[in-house]
Amino acid sequence: MNDFITRLIPGILYALLILGCLIFNSFSFLILMLVFCIVIVFEYGKVIRKDHQHLQFISDSTQKNEKVNYGKLFLEIEFPILTCFFILLSFGIHSILNNYESSIWYELIILLFCLINFSILIYLVLNNKPLFKTIKTKTWPLLGVTFSFLLIIYSSLLYDYSNFKFFFLFYLFLIWGVDTFGYIIGVKFGKNKLFESLSPKKTIEGAVGALIFSITYSILISFYLNNSIIFCLATCLSICILAIIGDLVQSKIKRELKIKDFGKWLPGHGGLYDRMDSLIFTFPFLYLIVKILLYVS
């Protein structure tokens, strides 16, 4: 329970920040997502700087006792990822703001790259295969992170913002509810480990608690939105399951990087990447579901 209190205040402040920027206007939300993405890239980069195996991969001359050249490491770790992110962001925003037909192609390409990256992670995690054996660079999971942020930013600009805001609010409450109820039920009743080799704290009871919340939530929003209960149920359950898998993916990444968290500035949560892992991981899949629904409709 003490751990829950420790997590509560940072969690509330984090939620209020996102909700405040989302509700205020599209520009504030865009800037927040931009800042969040940059922070997460640097969180990841800070971890990689301490990984001697990766340092040897990017520079054969790097030795354990050699003085670390942080400027050189920035150019080899964060810089390529951030450059790719800002180029795609600039082209996408320019295309959207000028109503170019190519904007829809930017959106679909980013979605495709996101799904490919996360699908590879799911396959490797569920089959208990190493993440960094075939693909030696340990920064490749960051591509999925940046593409997911790009997709969130694109969608907030490409569609009517009042509709996007409404949609994103329901999505946030679903993700936060799944995380919160899964954590509370897991702490209170959890006895059977879900995937002990990756995440000793994750339990089957916690996963069931998250599923029960998603079912209840789907019934409530189906009545509120006057939408198909089957669609709401299928969507919420899919996102819940993907959020659980996303937590396992995050645990797998941290285990192979030999760290507990990506940061310490959110007590009880770790870093920003630790706090946003479910949101980052599930949004592209939810986006795909919505696109399919719109196409079928």
CSV table of C-alpha atoms in Angstrom, one decimal:
chain,number,residue,atom,x,y,z
A,1,MET,CA,0.0,0.0,0.0
A,2,ASN,CA,2.9,2.4,0.7
A,3,ASP,CA,4.1,1.7,-2.9
A,4,PHE,CA,0.6,2.7,-4.1
A,5,ILE,CA,0.7,6.0,-2.3
A,6,THR,CA,4.2,6.7,-3.7
A,7,ARG,CA,2.9,6.0,-7.2
A,8,LEU,CA,-0.3,8.0,-6.7
A,9,ILE,CA,0.9,11.6,-6.6
A,10,PRO,CA,3.3,11.5,-9.6
A,11,GLY,CA,0.6,9.5,-11.4
A,12,ILE,CA,-2.0,12.2,-10.8
A,13,LEU,CA,0.3,15.0,-11.8
A,14,TYR,CA,1.2,13.1,-15.0
A,15,ALA,CA,-2.4,12.6,-15.8
A,16,LEU,CA,-3.4,16.2,-15.1
A,17,LEU,CA,-0.6,17.4,-17.4
A,18,ILE,CA,-1.7,15.3,-20.3
A,19,LEU,CA,-5.4,16.1,-19.7
A,20,GLY,CA,-4.7,19.8,-19.4
A,21,CYS,CA,-2.8,20.0,-22.6
A,22,LEU,CA,-5.2,17.8,-24.5
A,23,ILE,CA,-8.3,19.8,-23.4
A,24,PHE,CA,-6.6,23.3,-23.8
A,25,ASN,CA,-5.8,23.1,-27.5
A,26,SER,CA,-4.1,21.0,-30.3
A,27,PHE,CA,-0.9,23.1,-30.1
A,28,SER,CA,-0.3,22.5,-26.4
A,29,PHE,CA,-1.0,18.8,-26.9
A,30,LEU,CA,1.4,18.6,-29.9
A,31,ILE,CA,4.2,20.3,-27.9
A,32,LEU,CA,3.6,18.0,-24.9
A,33,MET,CA,3.9,14.9,-27.1
A,34,LEU,CA,7.0,16.3,-28.8
A,35,VAL,CA,8.7,17.0,-25.4
A,36,PHE,CA,7.6,13.5,-24.1
A,37,CYS,CA,9.2,11.8,-27.2
A,38,ILE,CA,12.5,13.7,-26.8
A,39,VAL,CA,12.6,13.0,-23.1
A,40,ILE,CA,12.1,9.2,-23.7
A,41,VAL,CA,14.8,9.2,-26.4
A,42,PHE,CA,17.3,10.7,-24.0
A,43,GLU,CA,16.2,8.4,-21.2
A,44,TYR,CA,16.9,5.4,-23.5
A,45,GLY,CA,20.2,7.0,-24.6
A,46,LYS,CA,21.4,7.5,-21.0
A,47,VAL,CA,20.9,3.8,-20.4
A,48,ILE,CA,22.7,2.8,-23.6
A,49,ARG,CA,25.7,5.0,-22.7
A,50,LYS,CA,26.3,2.6,-19.8
A,51,ASP,CA,26.0,-0.5,-21.9
A,52,HIS,CA,29.5,-1.6,-22.8
A,53,GLN,CA,28.3,-4.2,-25.3
A,54,HIS,CA,26.5,-1.6,-27.3
A,55,LEU,CA,29.4,0.9,-27.1
A,56,GLN,CA,31.6,-1.7,-28.6
A,57,PHE,CA,29.1,-2.3,-31.4
A,58,ILE,CA,29.0,1.4,-32.4
A,59,SER,CA,32.7,2.0,-31.9
A,60,ASP,CA,35.3,-0.8,-31.9
A,61,SER,CA,37.8,1.5,-30.2
A,62,THR,CA,35.6,1.9,-27.1
A,63,GLN,CA,37.2,0.2,-24.1
A,64,LYS,CA,35.9,-0.2,-20.5
A,65,ASN,CA,38.5,2.2,-19.1
A,66,GLU,CA,38.4,4.7,-22.0
A,67,LYS,CA,37.0,8.1,-21.2
A,68,VAL,CA,33.4,8.4,-22.6
A,69,ASN,CA,33.0,11.0,-25.3
A,70,TYR,CA,29.4,12.1,-24.7
A,71,GLY,CA,29.3,14.3,-27.8
A,72,LYS,CA,30.3,11.4,-30.0
A,73,LEU,CA,27.9,9.0,-28.3
A,74,PHE,CA,25.0,11.5,-28.8
A,75,LEU,CA,25.8,11.5,-32.6
A,76,GLU,CA,25.7,7.7,-32.6
A,77,ILE,CA,22.7,7.1,-30.3
A,78,GLU,CA,20.1,9.8,-30.0
A,79,PHE,CA,21.0,11.9,-33.0
A,80,PRO,CA,19.9,9.4,-35.8
A,81,ILE,CA,16.6,8.7,-34.0
A,82,LEU,CA,15.8,12.3,-33.4
A,83,THR,CA,16.8,13.3,-36.9
A,84,CYS,CA,14.5,10.7,-38.4
A,85,PHE,CA,11.7,11.8,-36.0
A,86,PHE,CA,12.0,15.5,-36.9
A,87,ILE,CA,12.3,15.0,-40.6
A,88,LEU,CA,9.2,12.8,-40.7
A,89,LEU,CA,7.4,15.2,-38.3
A,90,SER,CA,8.2,18.2,-40.5
A,91,PHE,CA,7.2,16.6,-43.7
A,92,GLY,CA,4.0,15.2,-42.2
A,93,ILE,CA,2.9,18.5,-40.6
A,94,HIS,CA,3.7,20.5,-43.7
A,95,SER,CA,1.7,18.1,-45.8
A,96,ILE,CA,-1.3,18.1,-43.4
A,97,LEU,CA,-1.4,21.9,-42.9
A,98,ASN,CA,-1.3,22.4,-46.7
A,99,ASN,CA,-4.0,19.8,-47.3
A,100,TYR,CA,-1.8,17.7,-49.5
A,101,GLU,CA,-3.1,14.3,-50.5
A,102,SER,CA,0.2,12.8,-49.5
A,103,SER,CA,-0.6,13.4,-45.8
A,104,ILE,CA,-2.7,10.3,-45.7
A,105,TRP,CA,0.3,8.3,-47.1
A,106,TYR,CA,2.5,9.7,-44.3
A,107,GLU,CA,0.0,8.5,-41.8
A,108,LEU,CA,-0.3,5.0,-43.3
A,109,ILE,CA,3.5,4.6,-43.7
A,110,ILE,CA,4.1,5.6,-40.1
A,111,LEU,CA,1.3,3.2,-38.9
A,112,LEU,CA,2.8,0.4,-41.0
A,113,PHE,CA,6.3,0.9,-39.5
A,114,CYS,CA,4.9,1.1,-36.0
A,115,LEU,CA,3.0,-2.2,-36.4
A,116,ILE,CA,6.0,-3.9,-37.9
A,117,ASN,CA,8.3,-2.8,-35.1
A,118,PHE,CA,5.9,-3.7,-32.3
A,119,SER,CA,4.9,-7.0,-34.0
A,120,ILE,CA,8.6,-8.0,-34.1
A,121,LEU,CA,8.9,-7.2,-30.4
A,122,ILE,CA,5.7,-9.2,-29.6
A,123,TYR,CA,7.1,-12.2,-31.5
A,124,LEU,CA,10.4,-12.1,-29.8
A,125,VAL,CA,8.9,-11.7,-26.3
A,126,LEU,CA,6.3,-14.4,-26.6
A,127,ASN,CA,8.8,-16.8,-28.1
A,128,ASN,CA,11.4,-15.9,-25.4
A,129,LYS,CA,14.0,-14.9,-28.0
A,130,PRO,CA,16.7,-12.3,-27.4
A,131,LEU,CA,15.9,-8.8,-28.7
A,132,PHE,CA,19.5,-7.8,-29.6
A,133,LYS,CA,21.0,-10.9,-31.0
A,134,THR,CA,20.2,-10.7,-34.7
A,135,ILE,CA,19.7,-6.9,-34.7
A,136,LYS,CA,22.9,-5.8,-32.8
A,137,THR,CA,22.0,-2.2,-32.3
A,138,LYS,CA,20.1,-1.8,-29.0
A,139,THR,CA,18.3,1.4,-30.1
A,140,TRP,CA,16.0,-0.3,-32.6
A,141,PRO,CA,13.0,-0.5,-30.2
A,142,LEU,CA,13.1,3.4,-30.1
A,143,LEU,CA,11.9,3.5,-33.7
A,144,GLY,CA,8.5,2.1,-32.7
A,145,VAL,CA,8.4,4.7,-29.8
A,146,THR,CA,9.0,7.6,-32.1
A,147,PHE,CA,6.7,6.3,-34.8
A,148,SER,CA,3.9,5.9,-32.2
A,149,PHE,CA,4.4,9.5,-31.1
A,150,LEU,CA,4.3,10.7,-34.7
A,151,LEU,CA,1.1,8.8,-35.2
A,152,ILE,CA,-0.5,10.5,-32.2
A,153,ILE,CA,0.7,13.9,-33.4
A,154,TYR,CA,-0.5,13.3,-37.0
A,155,SER,CA,-3.9,12.1,-36.0
A,156,SER,CA,-4.4,15.1,-33.7
A,157,LEU,CA,-3.8,17.4,-36.8
A,158,LEU,CA,-5.2,15.3,-39.6
A,159,TYR,CA,-8.7,15.0,-38.1
A,160,ASP,CA,-11.1,17.4,-36.4
A,161,TYR,CA,-9.5,18.1,-33.1
A,162,SER,CA,-12.7,18.1,-31.1
A,163,ASN,CA,-13.4,14.6,-32.2
A,164,PHE,CA,-9.8,13.5,-31.7
A,165,LYS,CA,-9.9,15.0,-28.2
A,166,PHE,CA,-13.1,13.1,-27.3
A,167,PHE,CA,-11.6,9.9,-28.7
A,168,PHE,CA,-8.3,10.3,-27.0
A,169,LEU,CA,-9.9,10.9,-23.6
A,170,PHE,CA,-11.8,7.6,-23.8
A,171,TYR,CA,-8.5,5.9,-24.8
A,172,LEU,CA,-6.5,7.5,-21.9
A,173,PHE,CA,-9.1,6.4,-19.3
A,174,LEU,CA,-9.1,2.9,-20.7
A,175,ILE,CA,-5.3,2.6,-20.5
A,176,TRP,CA,-5.0,4.2,-17.1
A,177,GLY,CA,-7.9,2.1,-15.8
A,178,VAL,CA,-6.3,-1.1,-17.1
A,179,ASP,CA,-2.9,-0.2,-15.5
A,180,THR,CA,-4.4,0.9,-12.2
A,181,PHE,CA,-6.8,-2.0,-11.7
A,182,GLY,CA,-4.3,-4.5,-12.8
A,183,TYR,CA,-1.8,-3.1,-10.3
A,184,ILE,CA,-4.2,-2.9,-7.4
A,185,ILE,CA,-5.7,-6.4,-7.9
A,186,GLY,CA,-2.2,-7.8,-8.5
A,187,VAL,CA,-0.9,-6.3,-5.3
A,188,LYS,CA,-3.9,-7.3,-3.2
A,189,PHE,CA,-4.7,-10.8,-4.6
A,190,GLY,CA,-1.8,-11.7,-6.9
A,191,LYS,CA,-0.3,-15.2,-6.2
A,192,ASN,CA,0.2,-16.8,-9.6
A,193,LYS,CA,2.9,-15.3,-11.8
A,194,LEU,CA,2.0,-14.3,-15.3
A,195,PHE,CA,5.4,-14.4,-16.9
A,196,GLU,CA,7.9,-14.7,-14.1
A,197,SER,CA,11.0,-14.9,-16.2
A,198,LEU,CA,10.3,-11.4,-17.6
A,199,SER,CA,8.3,-9.6,-14.9
A,200,PRO,CA,8.2,-11.2,-11.4
A,201,LYS,CA,5.6,-8.7,-10.2
A,202,LYS,CA,3.0,-9.3,-12.9
A,203,THR,CA,0.4,-11.8,-11.9
A,204,ILE,CA,-2.5,-13.7,-13.5
A,205,GLU,CA,-4.9,-12.1,-10.9
A,206,GLY,CA,-3.7,-8.6,-11.9
A,207,ALA,CA,-4.3,-9.4,-15.6
A,208,VAL,CA,-7.8,-10.7,-14.8
A,209,GLY,CA,-8.5,-7.5,-12.8
A,210,ALA,CA,-7.4,-5.5,-15.9
A,211,LEU,CA,-9.7,-7.5,-18.1
A,212,ILE,CA,-12.7,-7.1,-15.8
A,213,PHE,CA,-12.2,-3.4,-15.8
A,214,SER,CA,-12.0,-3.3,-19.6
A,215,ILE,CA,-15.2,-5.3,-19.9
A,216,THR,CA,-17.0,-3.0,-17.5
A,217,TYR,CA,-15.6,0.1,-19.3
A,218,SER,CA,-16.6,-1.2,-22.7
A,219,ILE,CA,-20.2,-1.7,-21.5
A,220,LEU,CA,-20.4,1.9,-20.0
A,221,ILE,CA,-19.0,3.6,-23.1
A,222,SER,CA,-21.2,1.6,-25.5
A,223,PHE,CA,-24.3,3.0,-23.7
A,224,TYR,CA,-22.8,6.5,-23.5
A,225,LEU,CA,-21.8,6.6,-27.2
A,226,ASN,CA,-24.9,4.6,-28.3
A,227,ASN,CA,-22.5,2.3,-30.1
A,228,SER,CA,-22.3,-1.4,-30.7
A,229,ILE,CA,-21.5,-3.2,-27.4
A,230,ILE,CA,-19.8,-6.0,-29.4
A,231,PHE,CA,-17.4,-3.5,-31.0
A,232,CYS,CA,-16.7,-1.6,-27.8
A,233,LEU,CA,-16.1,-4.9,-26.0
A,234,ALA,CA,-13.8,-6.3,-28.7
A,235,THR,CA,-11.9,-3.0,-28.9
A,236,CYS,CA,-11.4,-2.6,-25.1
A,237,LEU,CA,-10.4,-6.2,-24.6
A,238,SER,CA,-7.9,-6.1,-27.4
A,239,ILE,CA,-6.3,-2.9,-26.0
A,240,CYS,CA,-6.2,-4.4,-22.6
A,241,ILE,CA,-4.5,-7.6,-23.8
A,242,LEU,CA,-2.1,-5.5,-25.9
A,243,ALA,CA,-1.3,-3.2,-22.8
A,244,ILE,CA,-0.4,-6.3,-20.8
A,245,ILE,CA,1.8,-7.5,-23.6
A,246,GLY,CA,3.3,-4.0,-23.9
A,247,ASP,CA,4.3,-4.2,-20.2
A,248,LEU,CA,6.0,-7.6,-20.9
A,249,VAL,CA,7.8,-6.1,-23.9
A,250,GLN,CA,9.0,-3.2,-21.7
A,251,SER,CA,10.2,-5.7,-19.0
A,252,LYS,CA,12.0,-7.7,-21.7
A,253,ILE,CA,13.8,-4.6,-22.9
A,254,LYS,CA,14.8,-3.6,-19.4
A,255,ARG,CA,16.0,-7.1,-18.5
A,256,GLU,CA,18.2,-7.3,-21.6
A,257,LEU,CA,19.6,-3.8,-20.9
A,258,LYS,CA,20.1,-4.9,-17.3
A,259,ILE,CA,18.2,-2.0,-15.7
A,260,LYS,CA,15.3,-1.7,-13.3
A,261,ASP,CA,13.8,1.5,-14.7
A,262,PHE,CA,14.6,4.0,-17.4
A,263,GLY,CA,14.7,6.8,-14.9
A,264,LYS,CA,13.9,7.8,-11.3
A,265,TRP,CA,12.2,11.2,-11.6
A,266,LEU,CA,8.6,9.7,-11.3
A,267,PRO,CA,8.7,8.0,-7.9
A,268,GLY,CA,7.0,4.6,-8.0
A,269,HIS,CA,6.9,4.6,-11.8
A,270,GLY,CA,10.5,5.1,-12.9
A,271,GLY,CA,11.1,7.2,-15.9
A,272,LEU,CA,8.6,8.7,-18.5
A,273,TYR,CA,9.2,5.7,-20.8
A,274,ASP,CA,8.2,3.3,-17.9
A,275,ARG,CA,5.0,5.3,-17.3
A,276,MET,CA,4.0,5.6,-20.9
A,277,ASP,CA,4.9,2.2,-22.2
A,278,SER,CA,1.2,0.9,-22.5
A,279,LEU,CA,0.0,4.1,-24.2
A,280,ILE,CA,2.9,4.1,-26.7
A,281,PHE,CA,2.5,0.4,-27.4
A,282,THR,CA,-1.2,0.2,-27.8
A,283,PHE,CA,-2.1,3.4,-29.7
A,284,PRO,CA,-1.0,2.2,-33.2
A,285,PHE,CA,-3.2,-1.0,-32.8
A,286,LEU,CA,-6.2,1.1,-31.6
A,287,TYR,CA,-5.6,3.4,-34.6
A,288,LEU,CA,-5.6,0.4,-37.0
A,289,ILE,CA,-8.9,-0.8,-35.4
A,290,VAL,CA,-10.5,2.6,-35.9
A,291,LYS,CA,-9.3,2.9,-39.5
A,292,ILE,CA,-10.7,-0.5,-40.3
A,293,LEU,CA,-14.0,0.5,-38.7
A,294,LEU,CA,-14.2,3.8,-40.7
A,295,TYR,CA,-13.3,2.0,-43.9
A,296,VAL,CA,-16.0,-0.7,-43.4
A,297,SER,CA,-18.5,2.0,-42.4
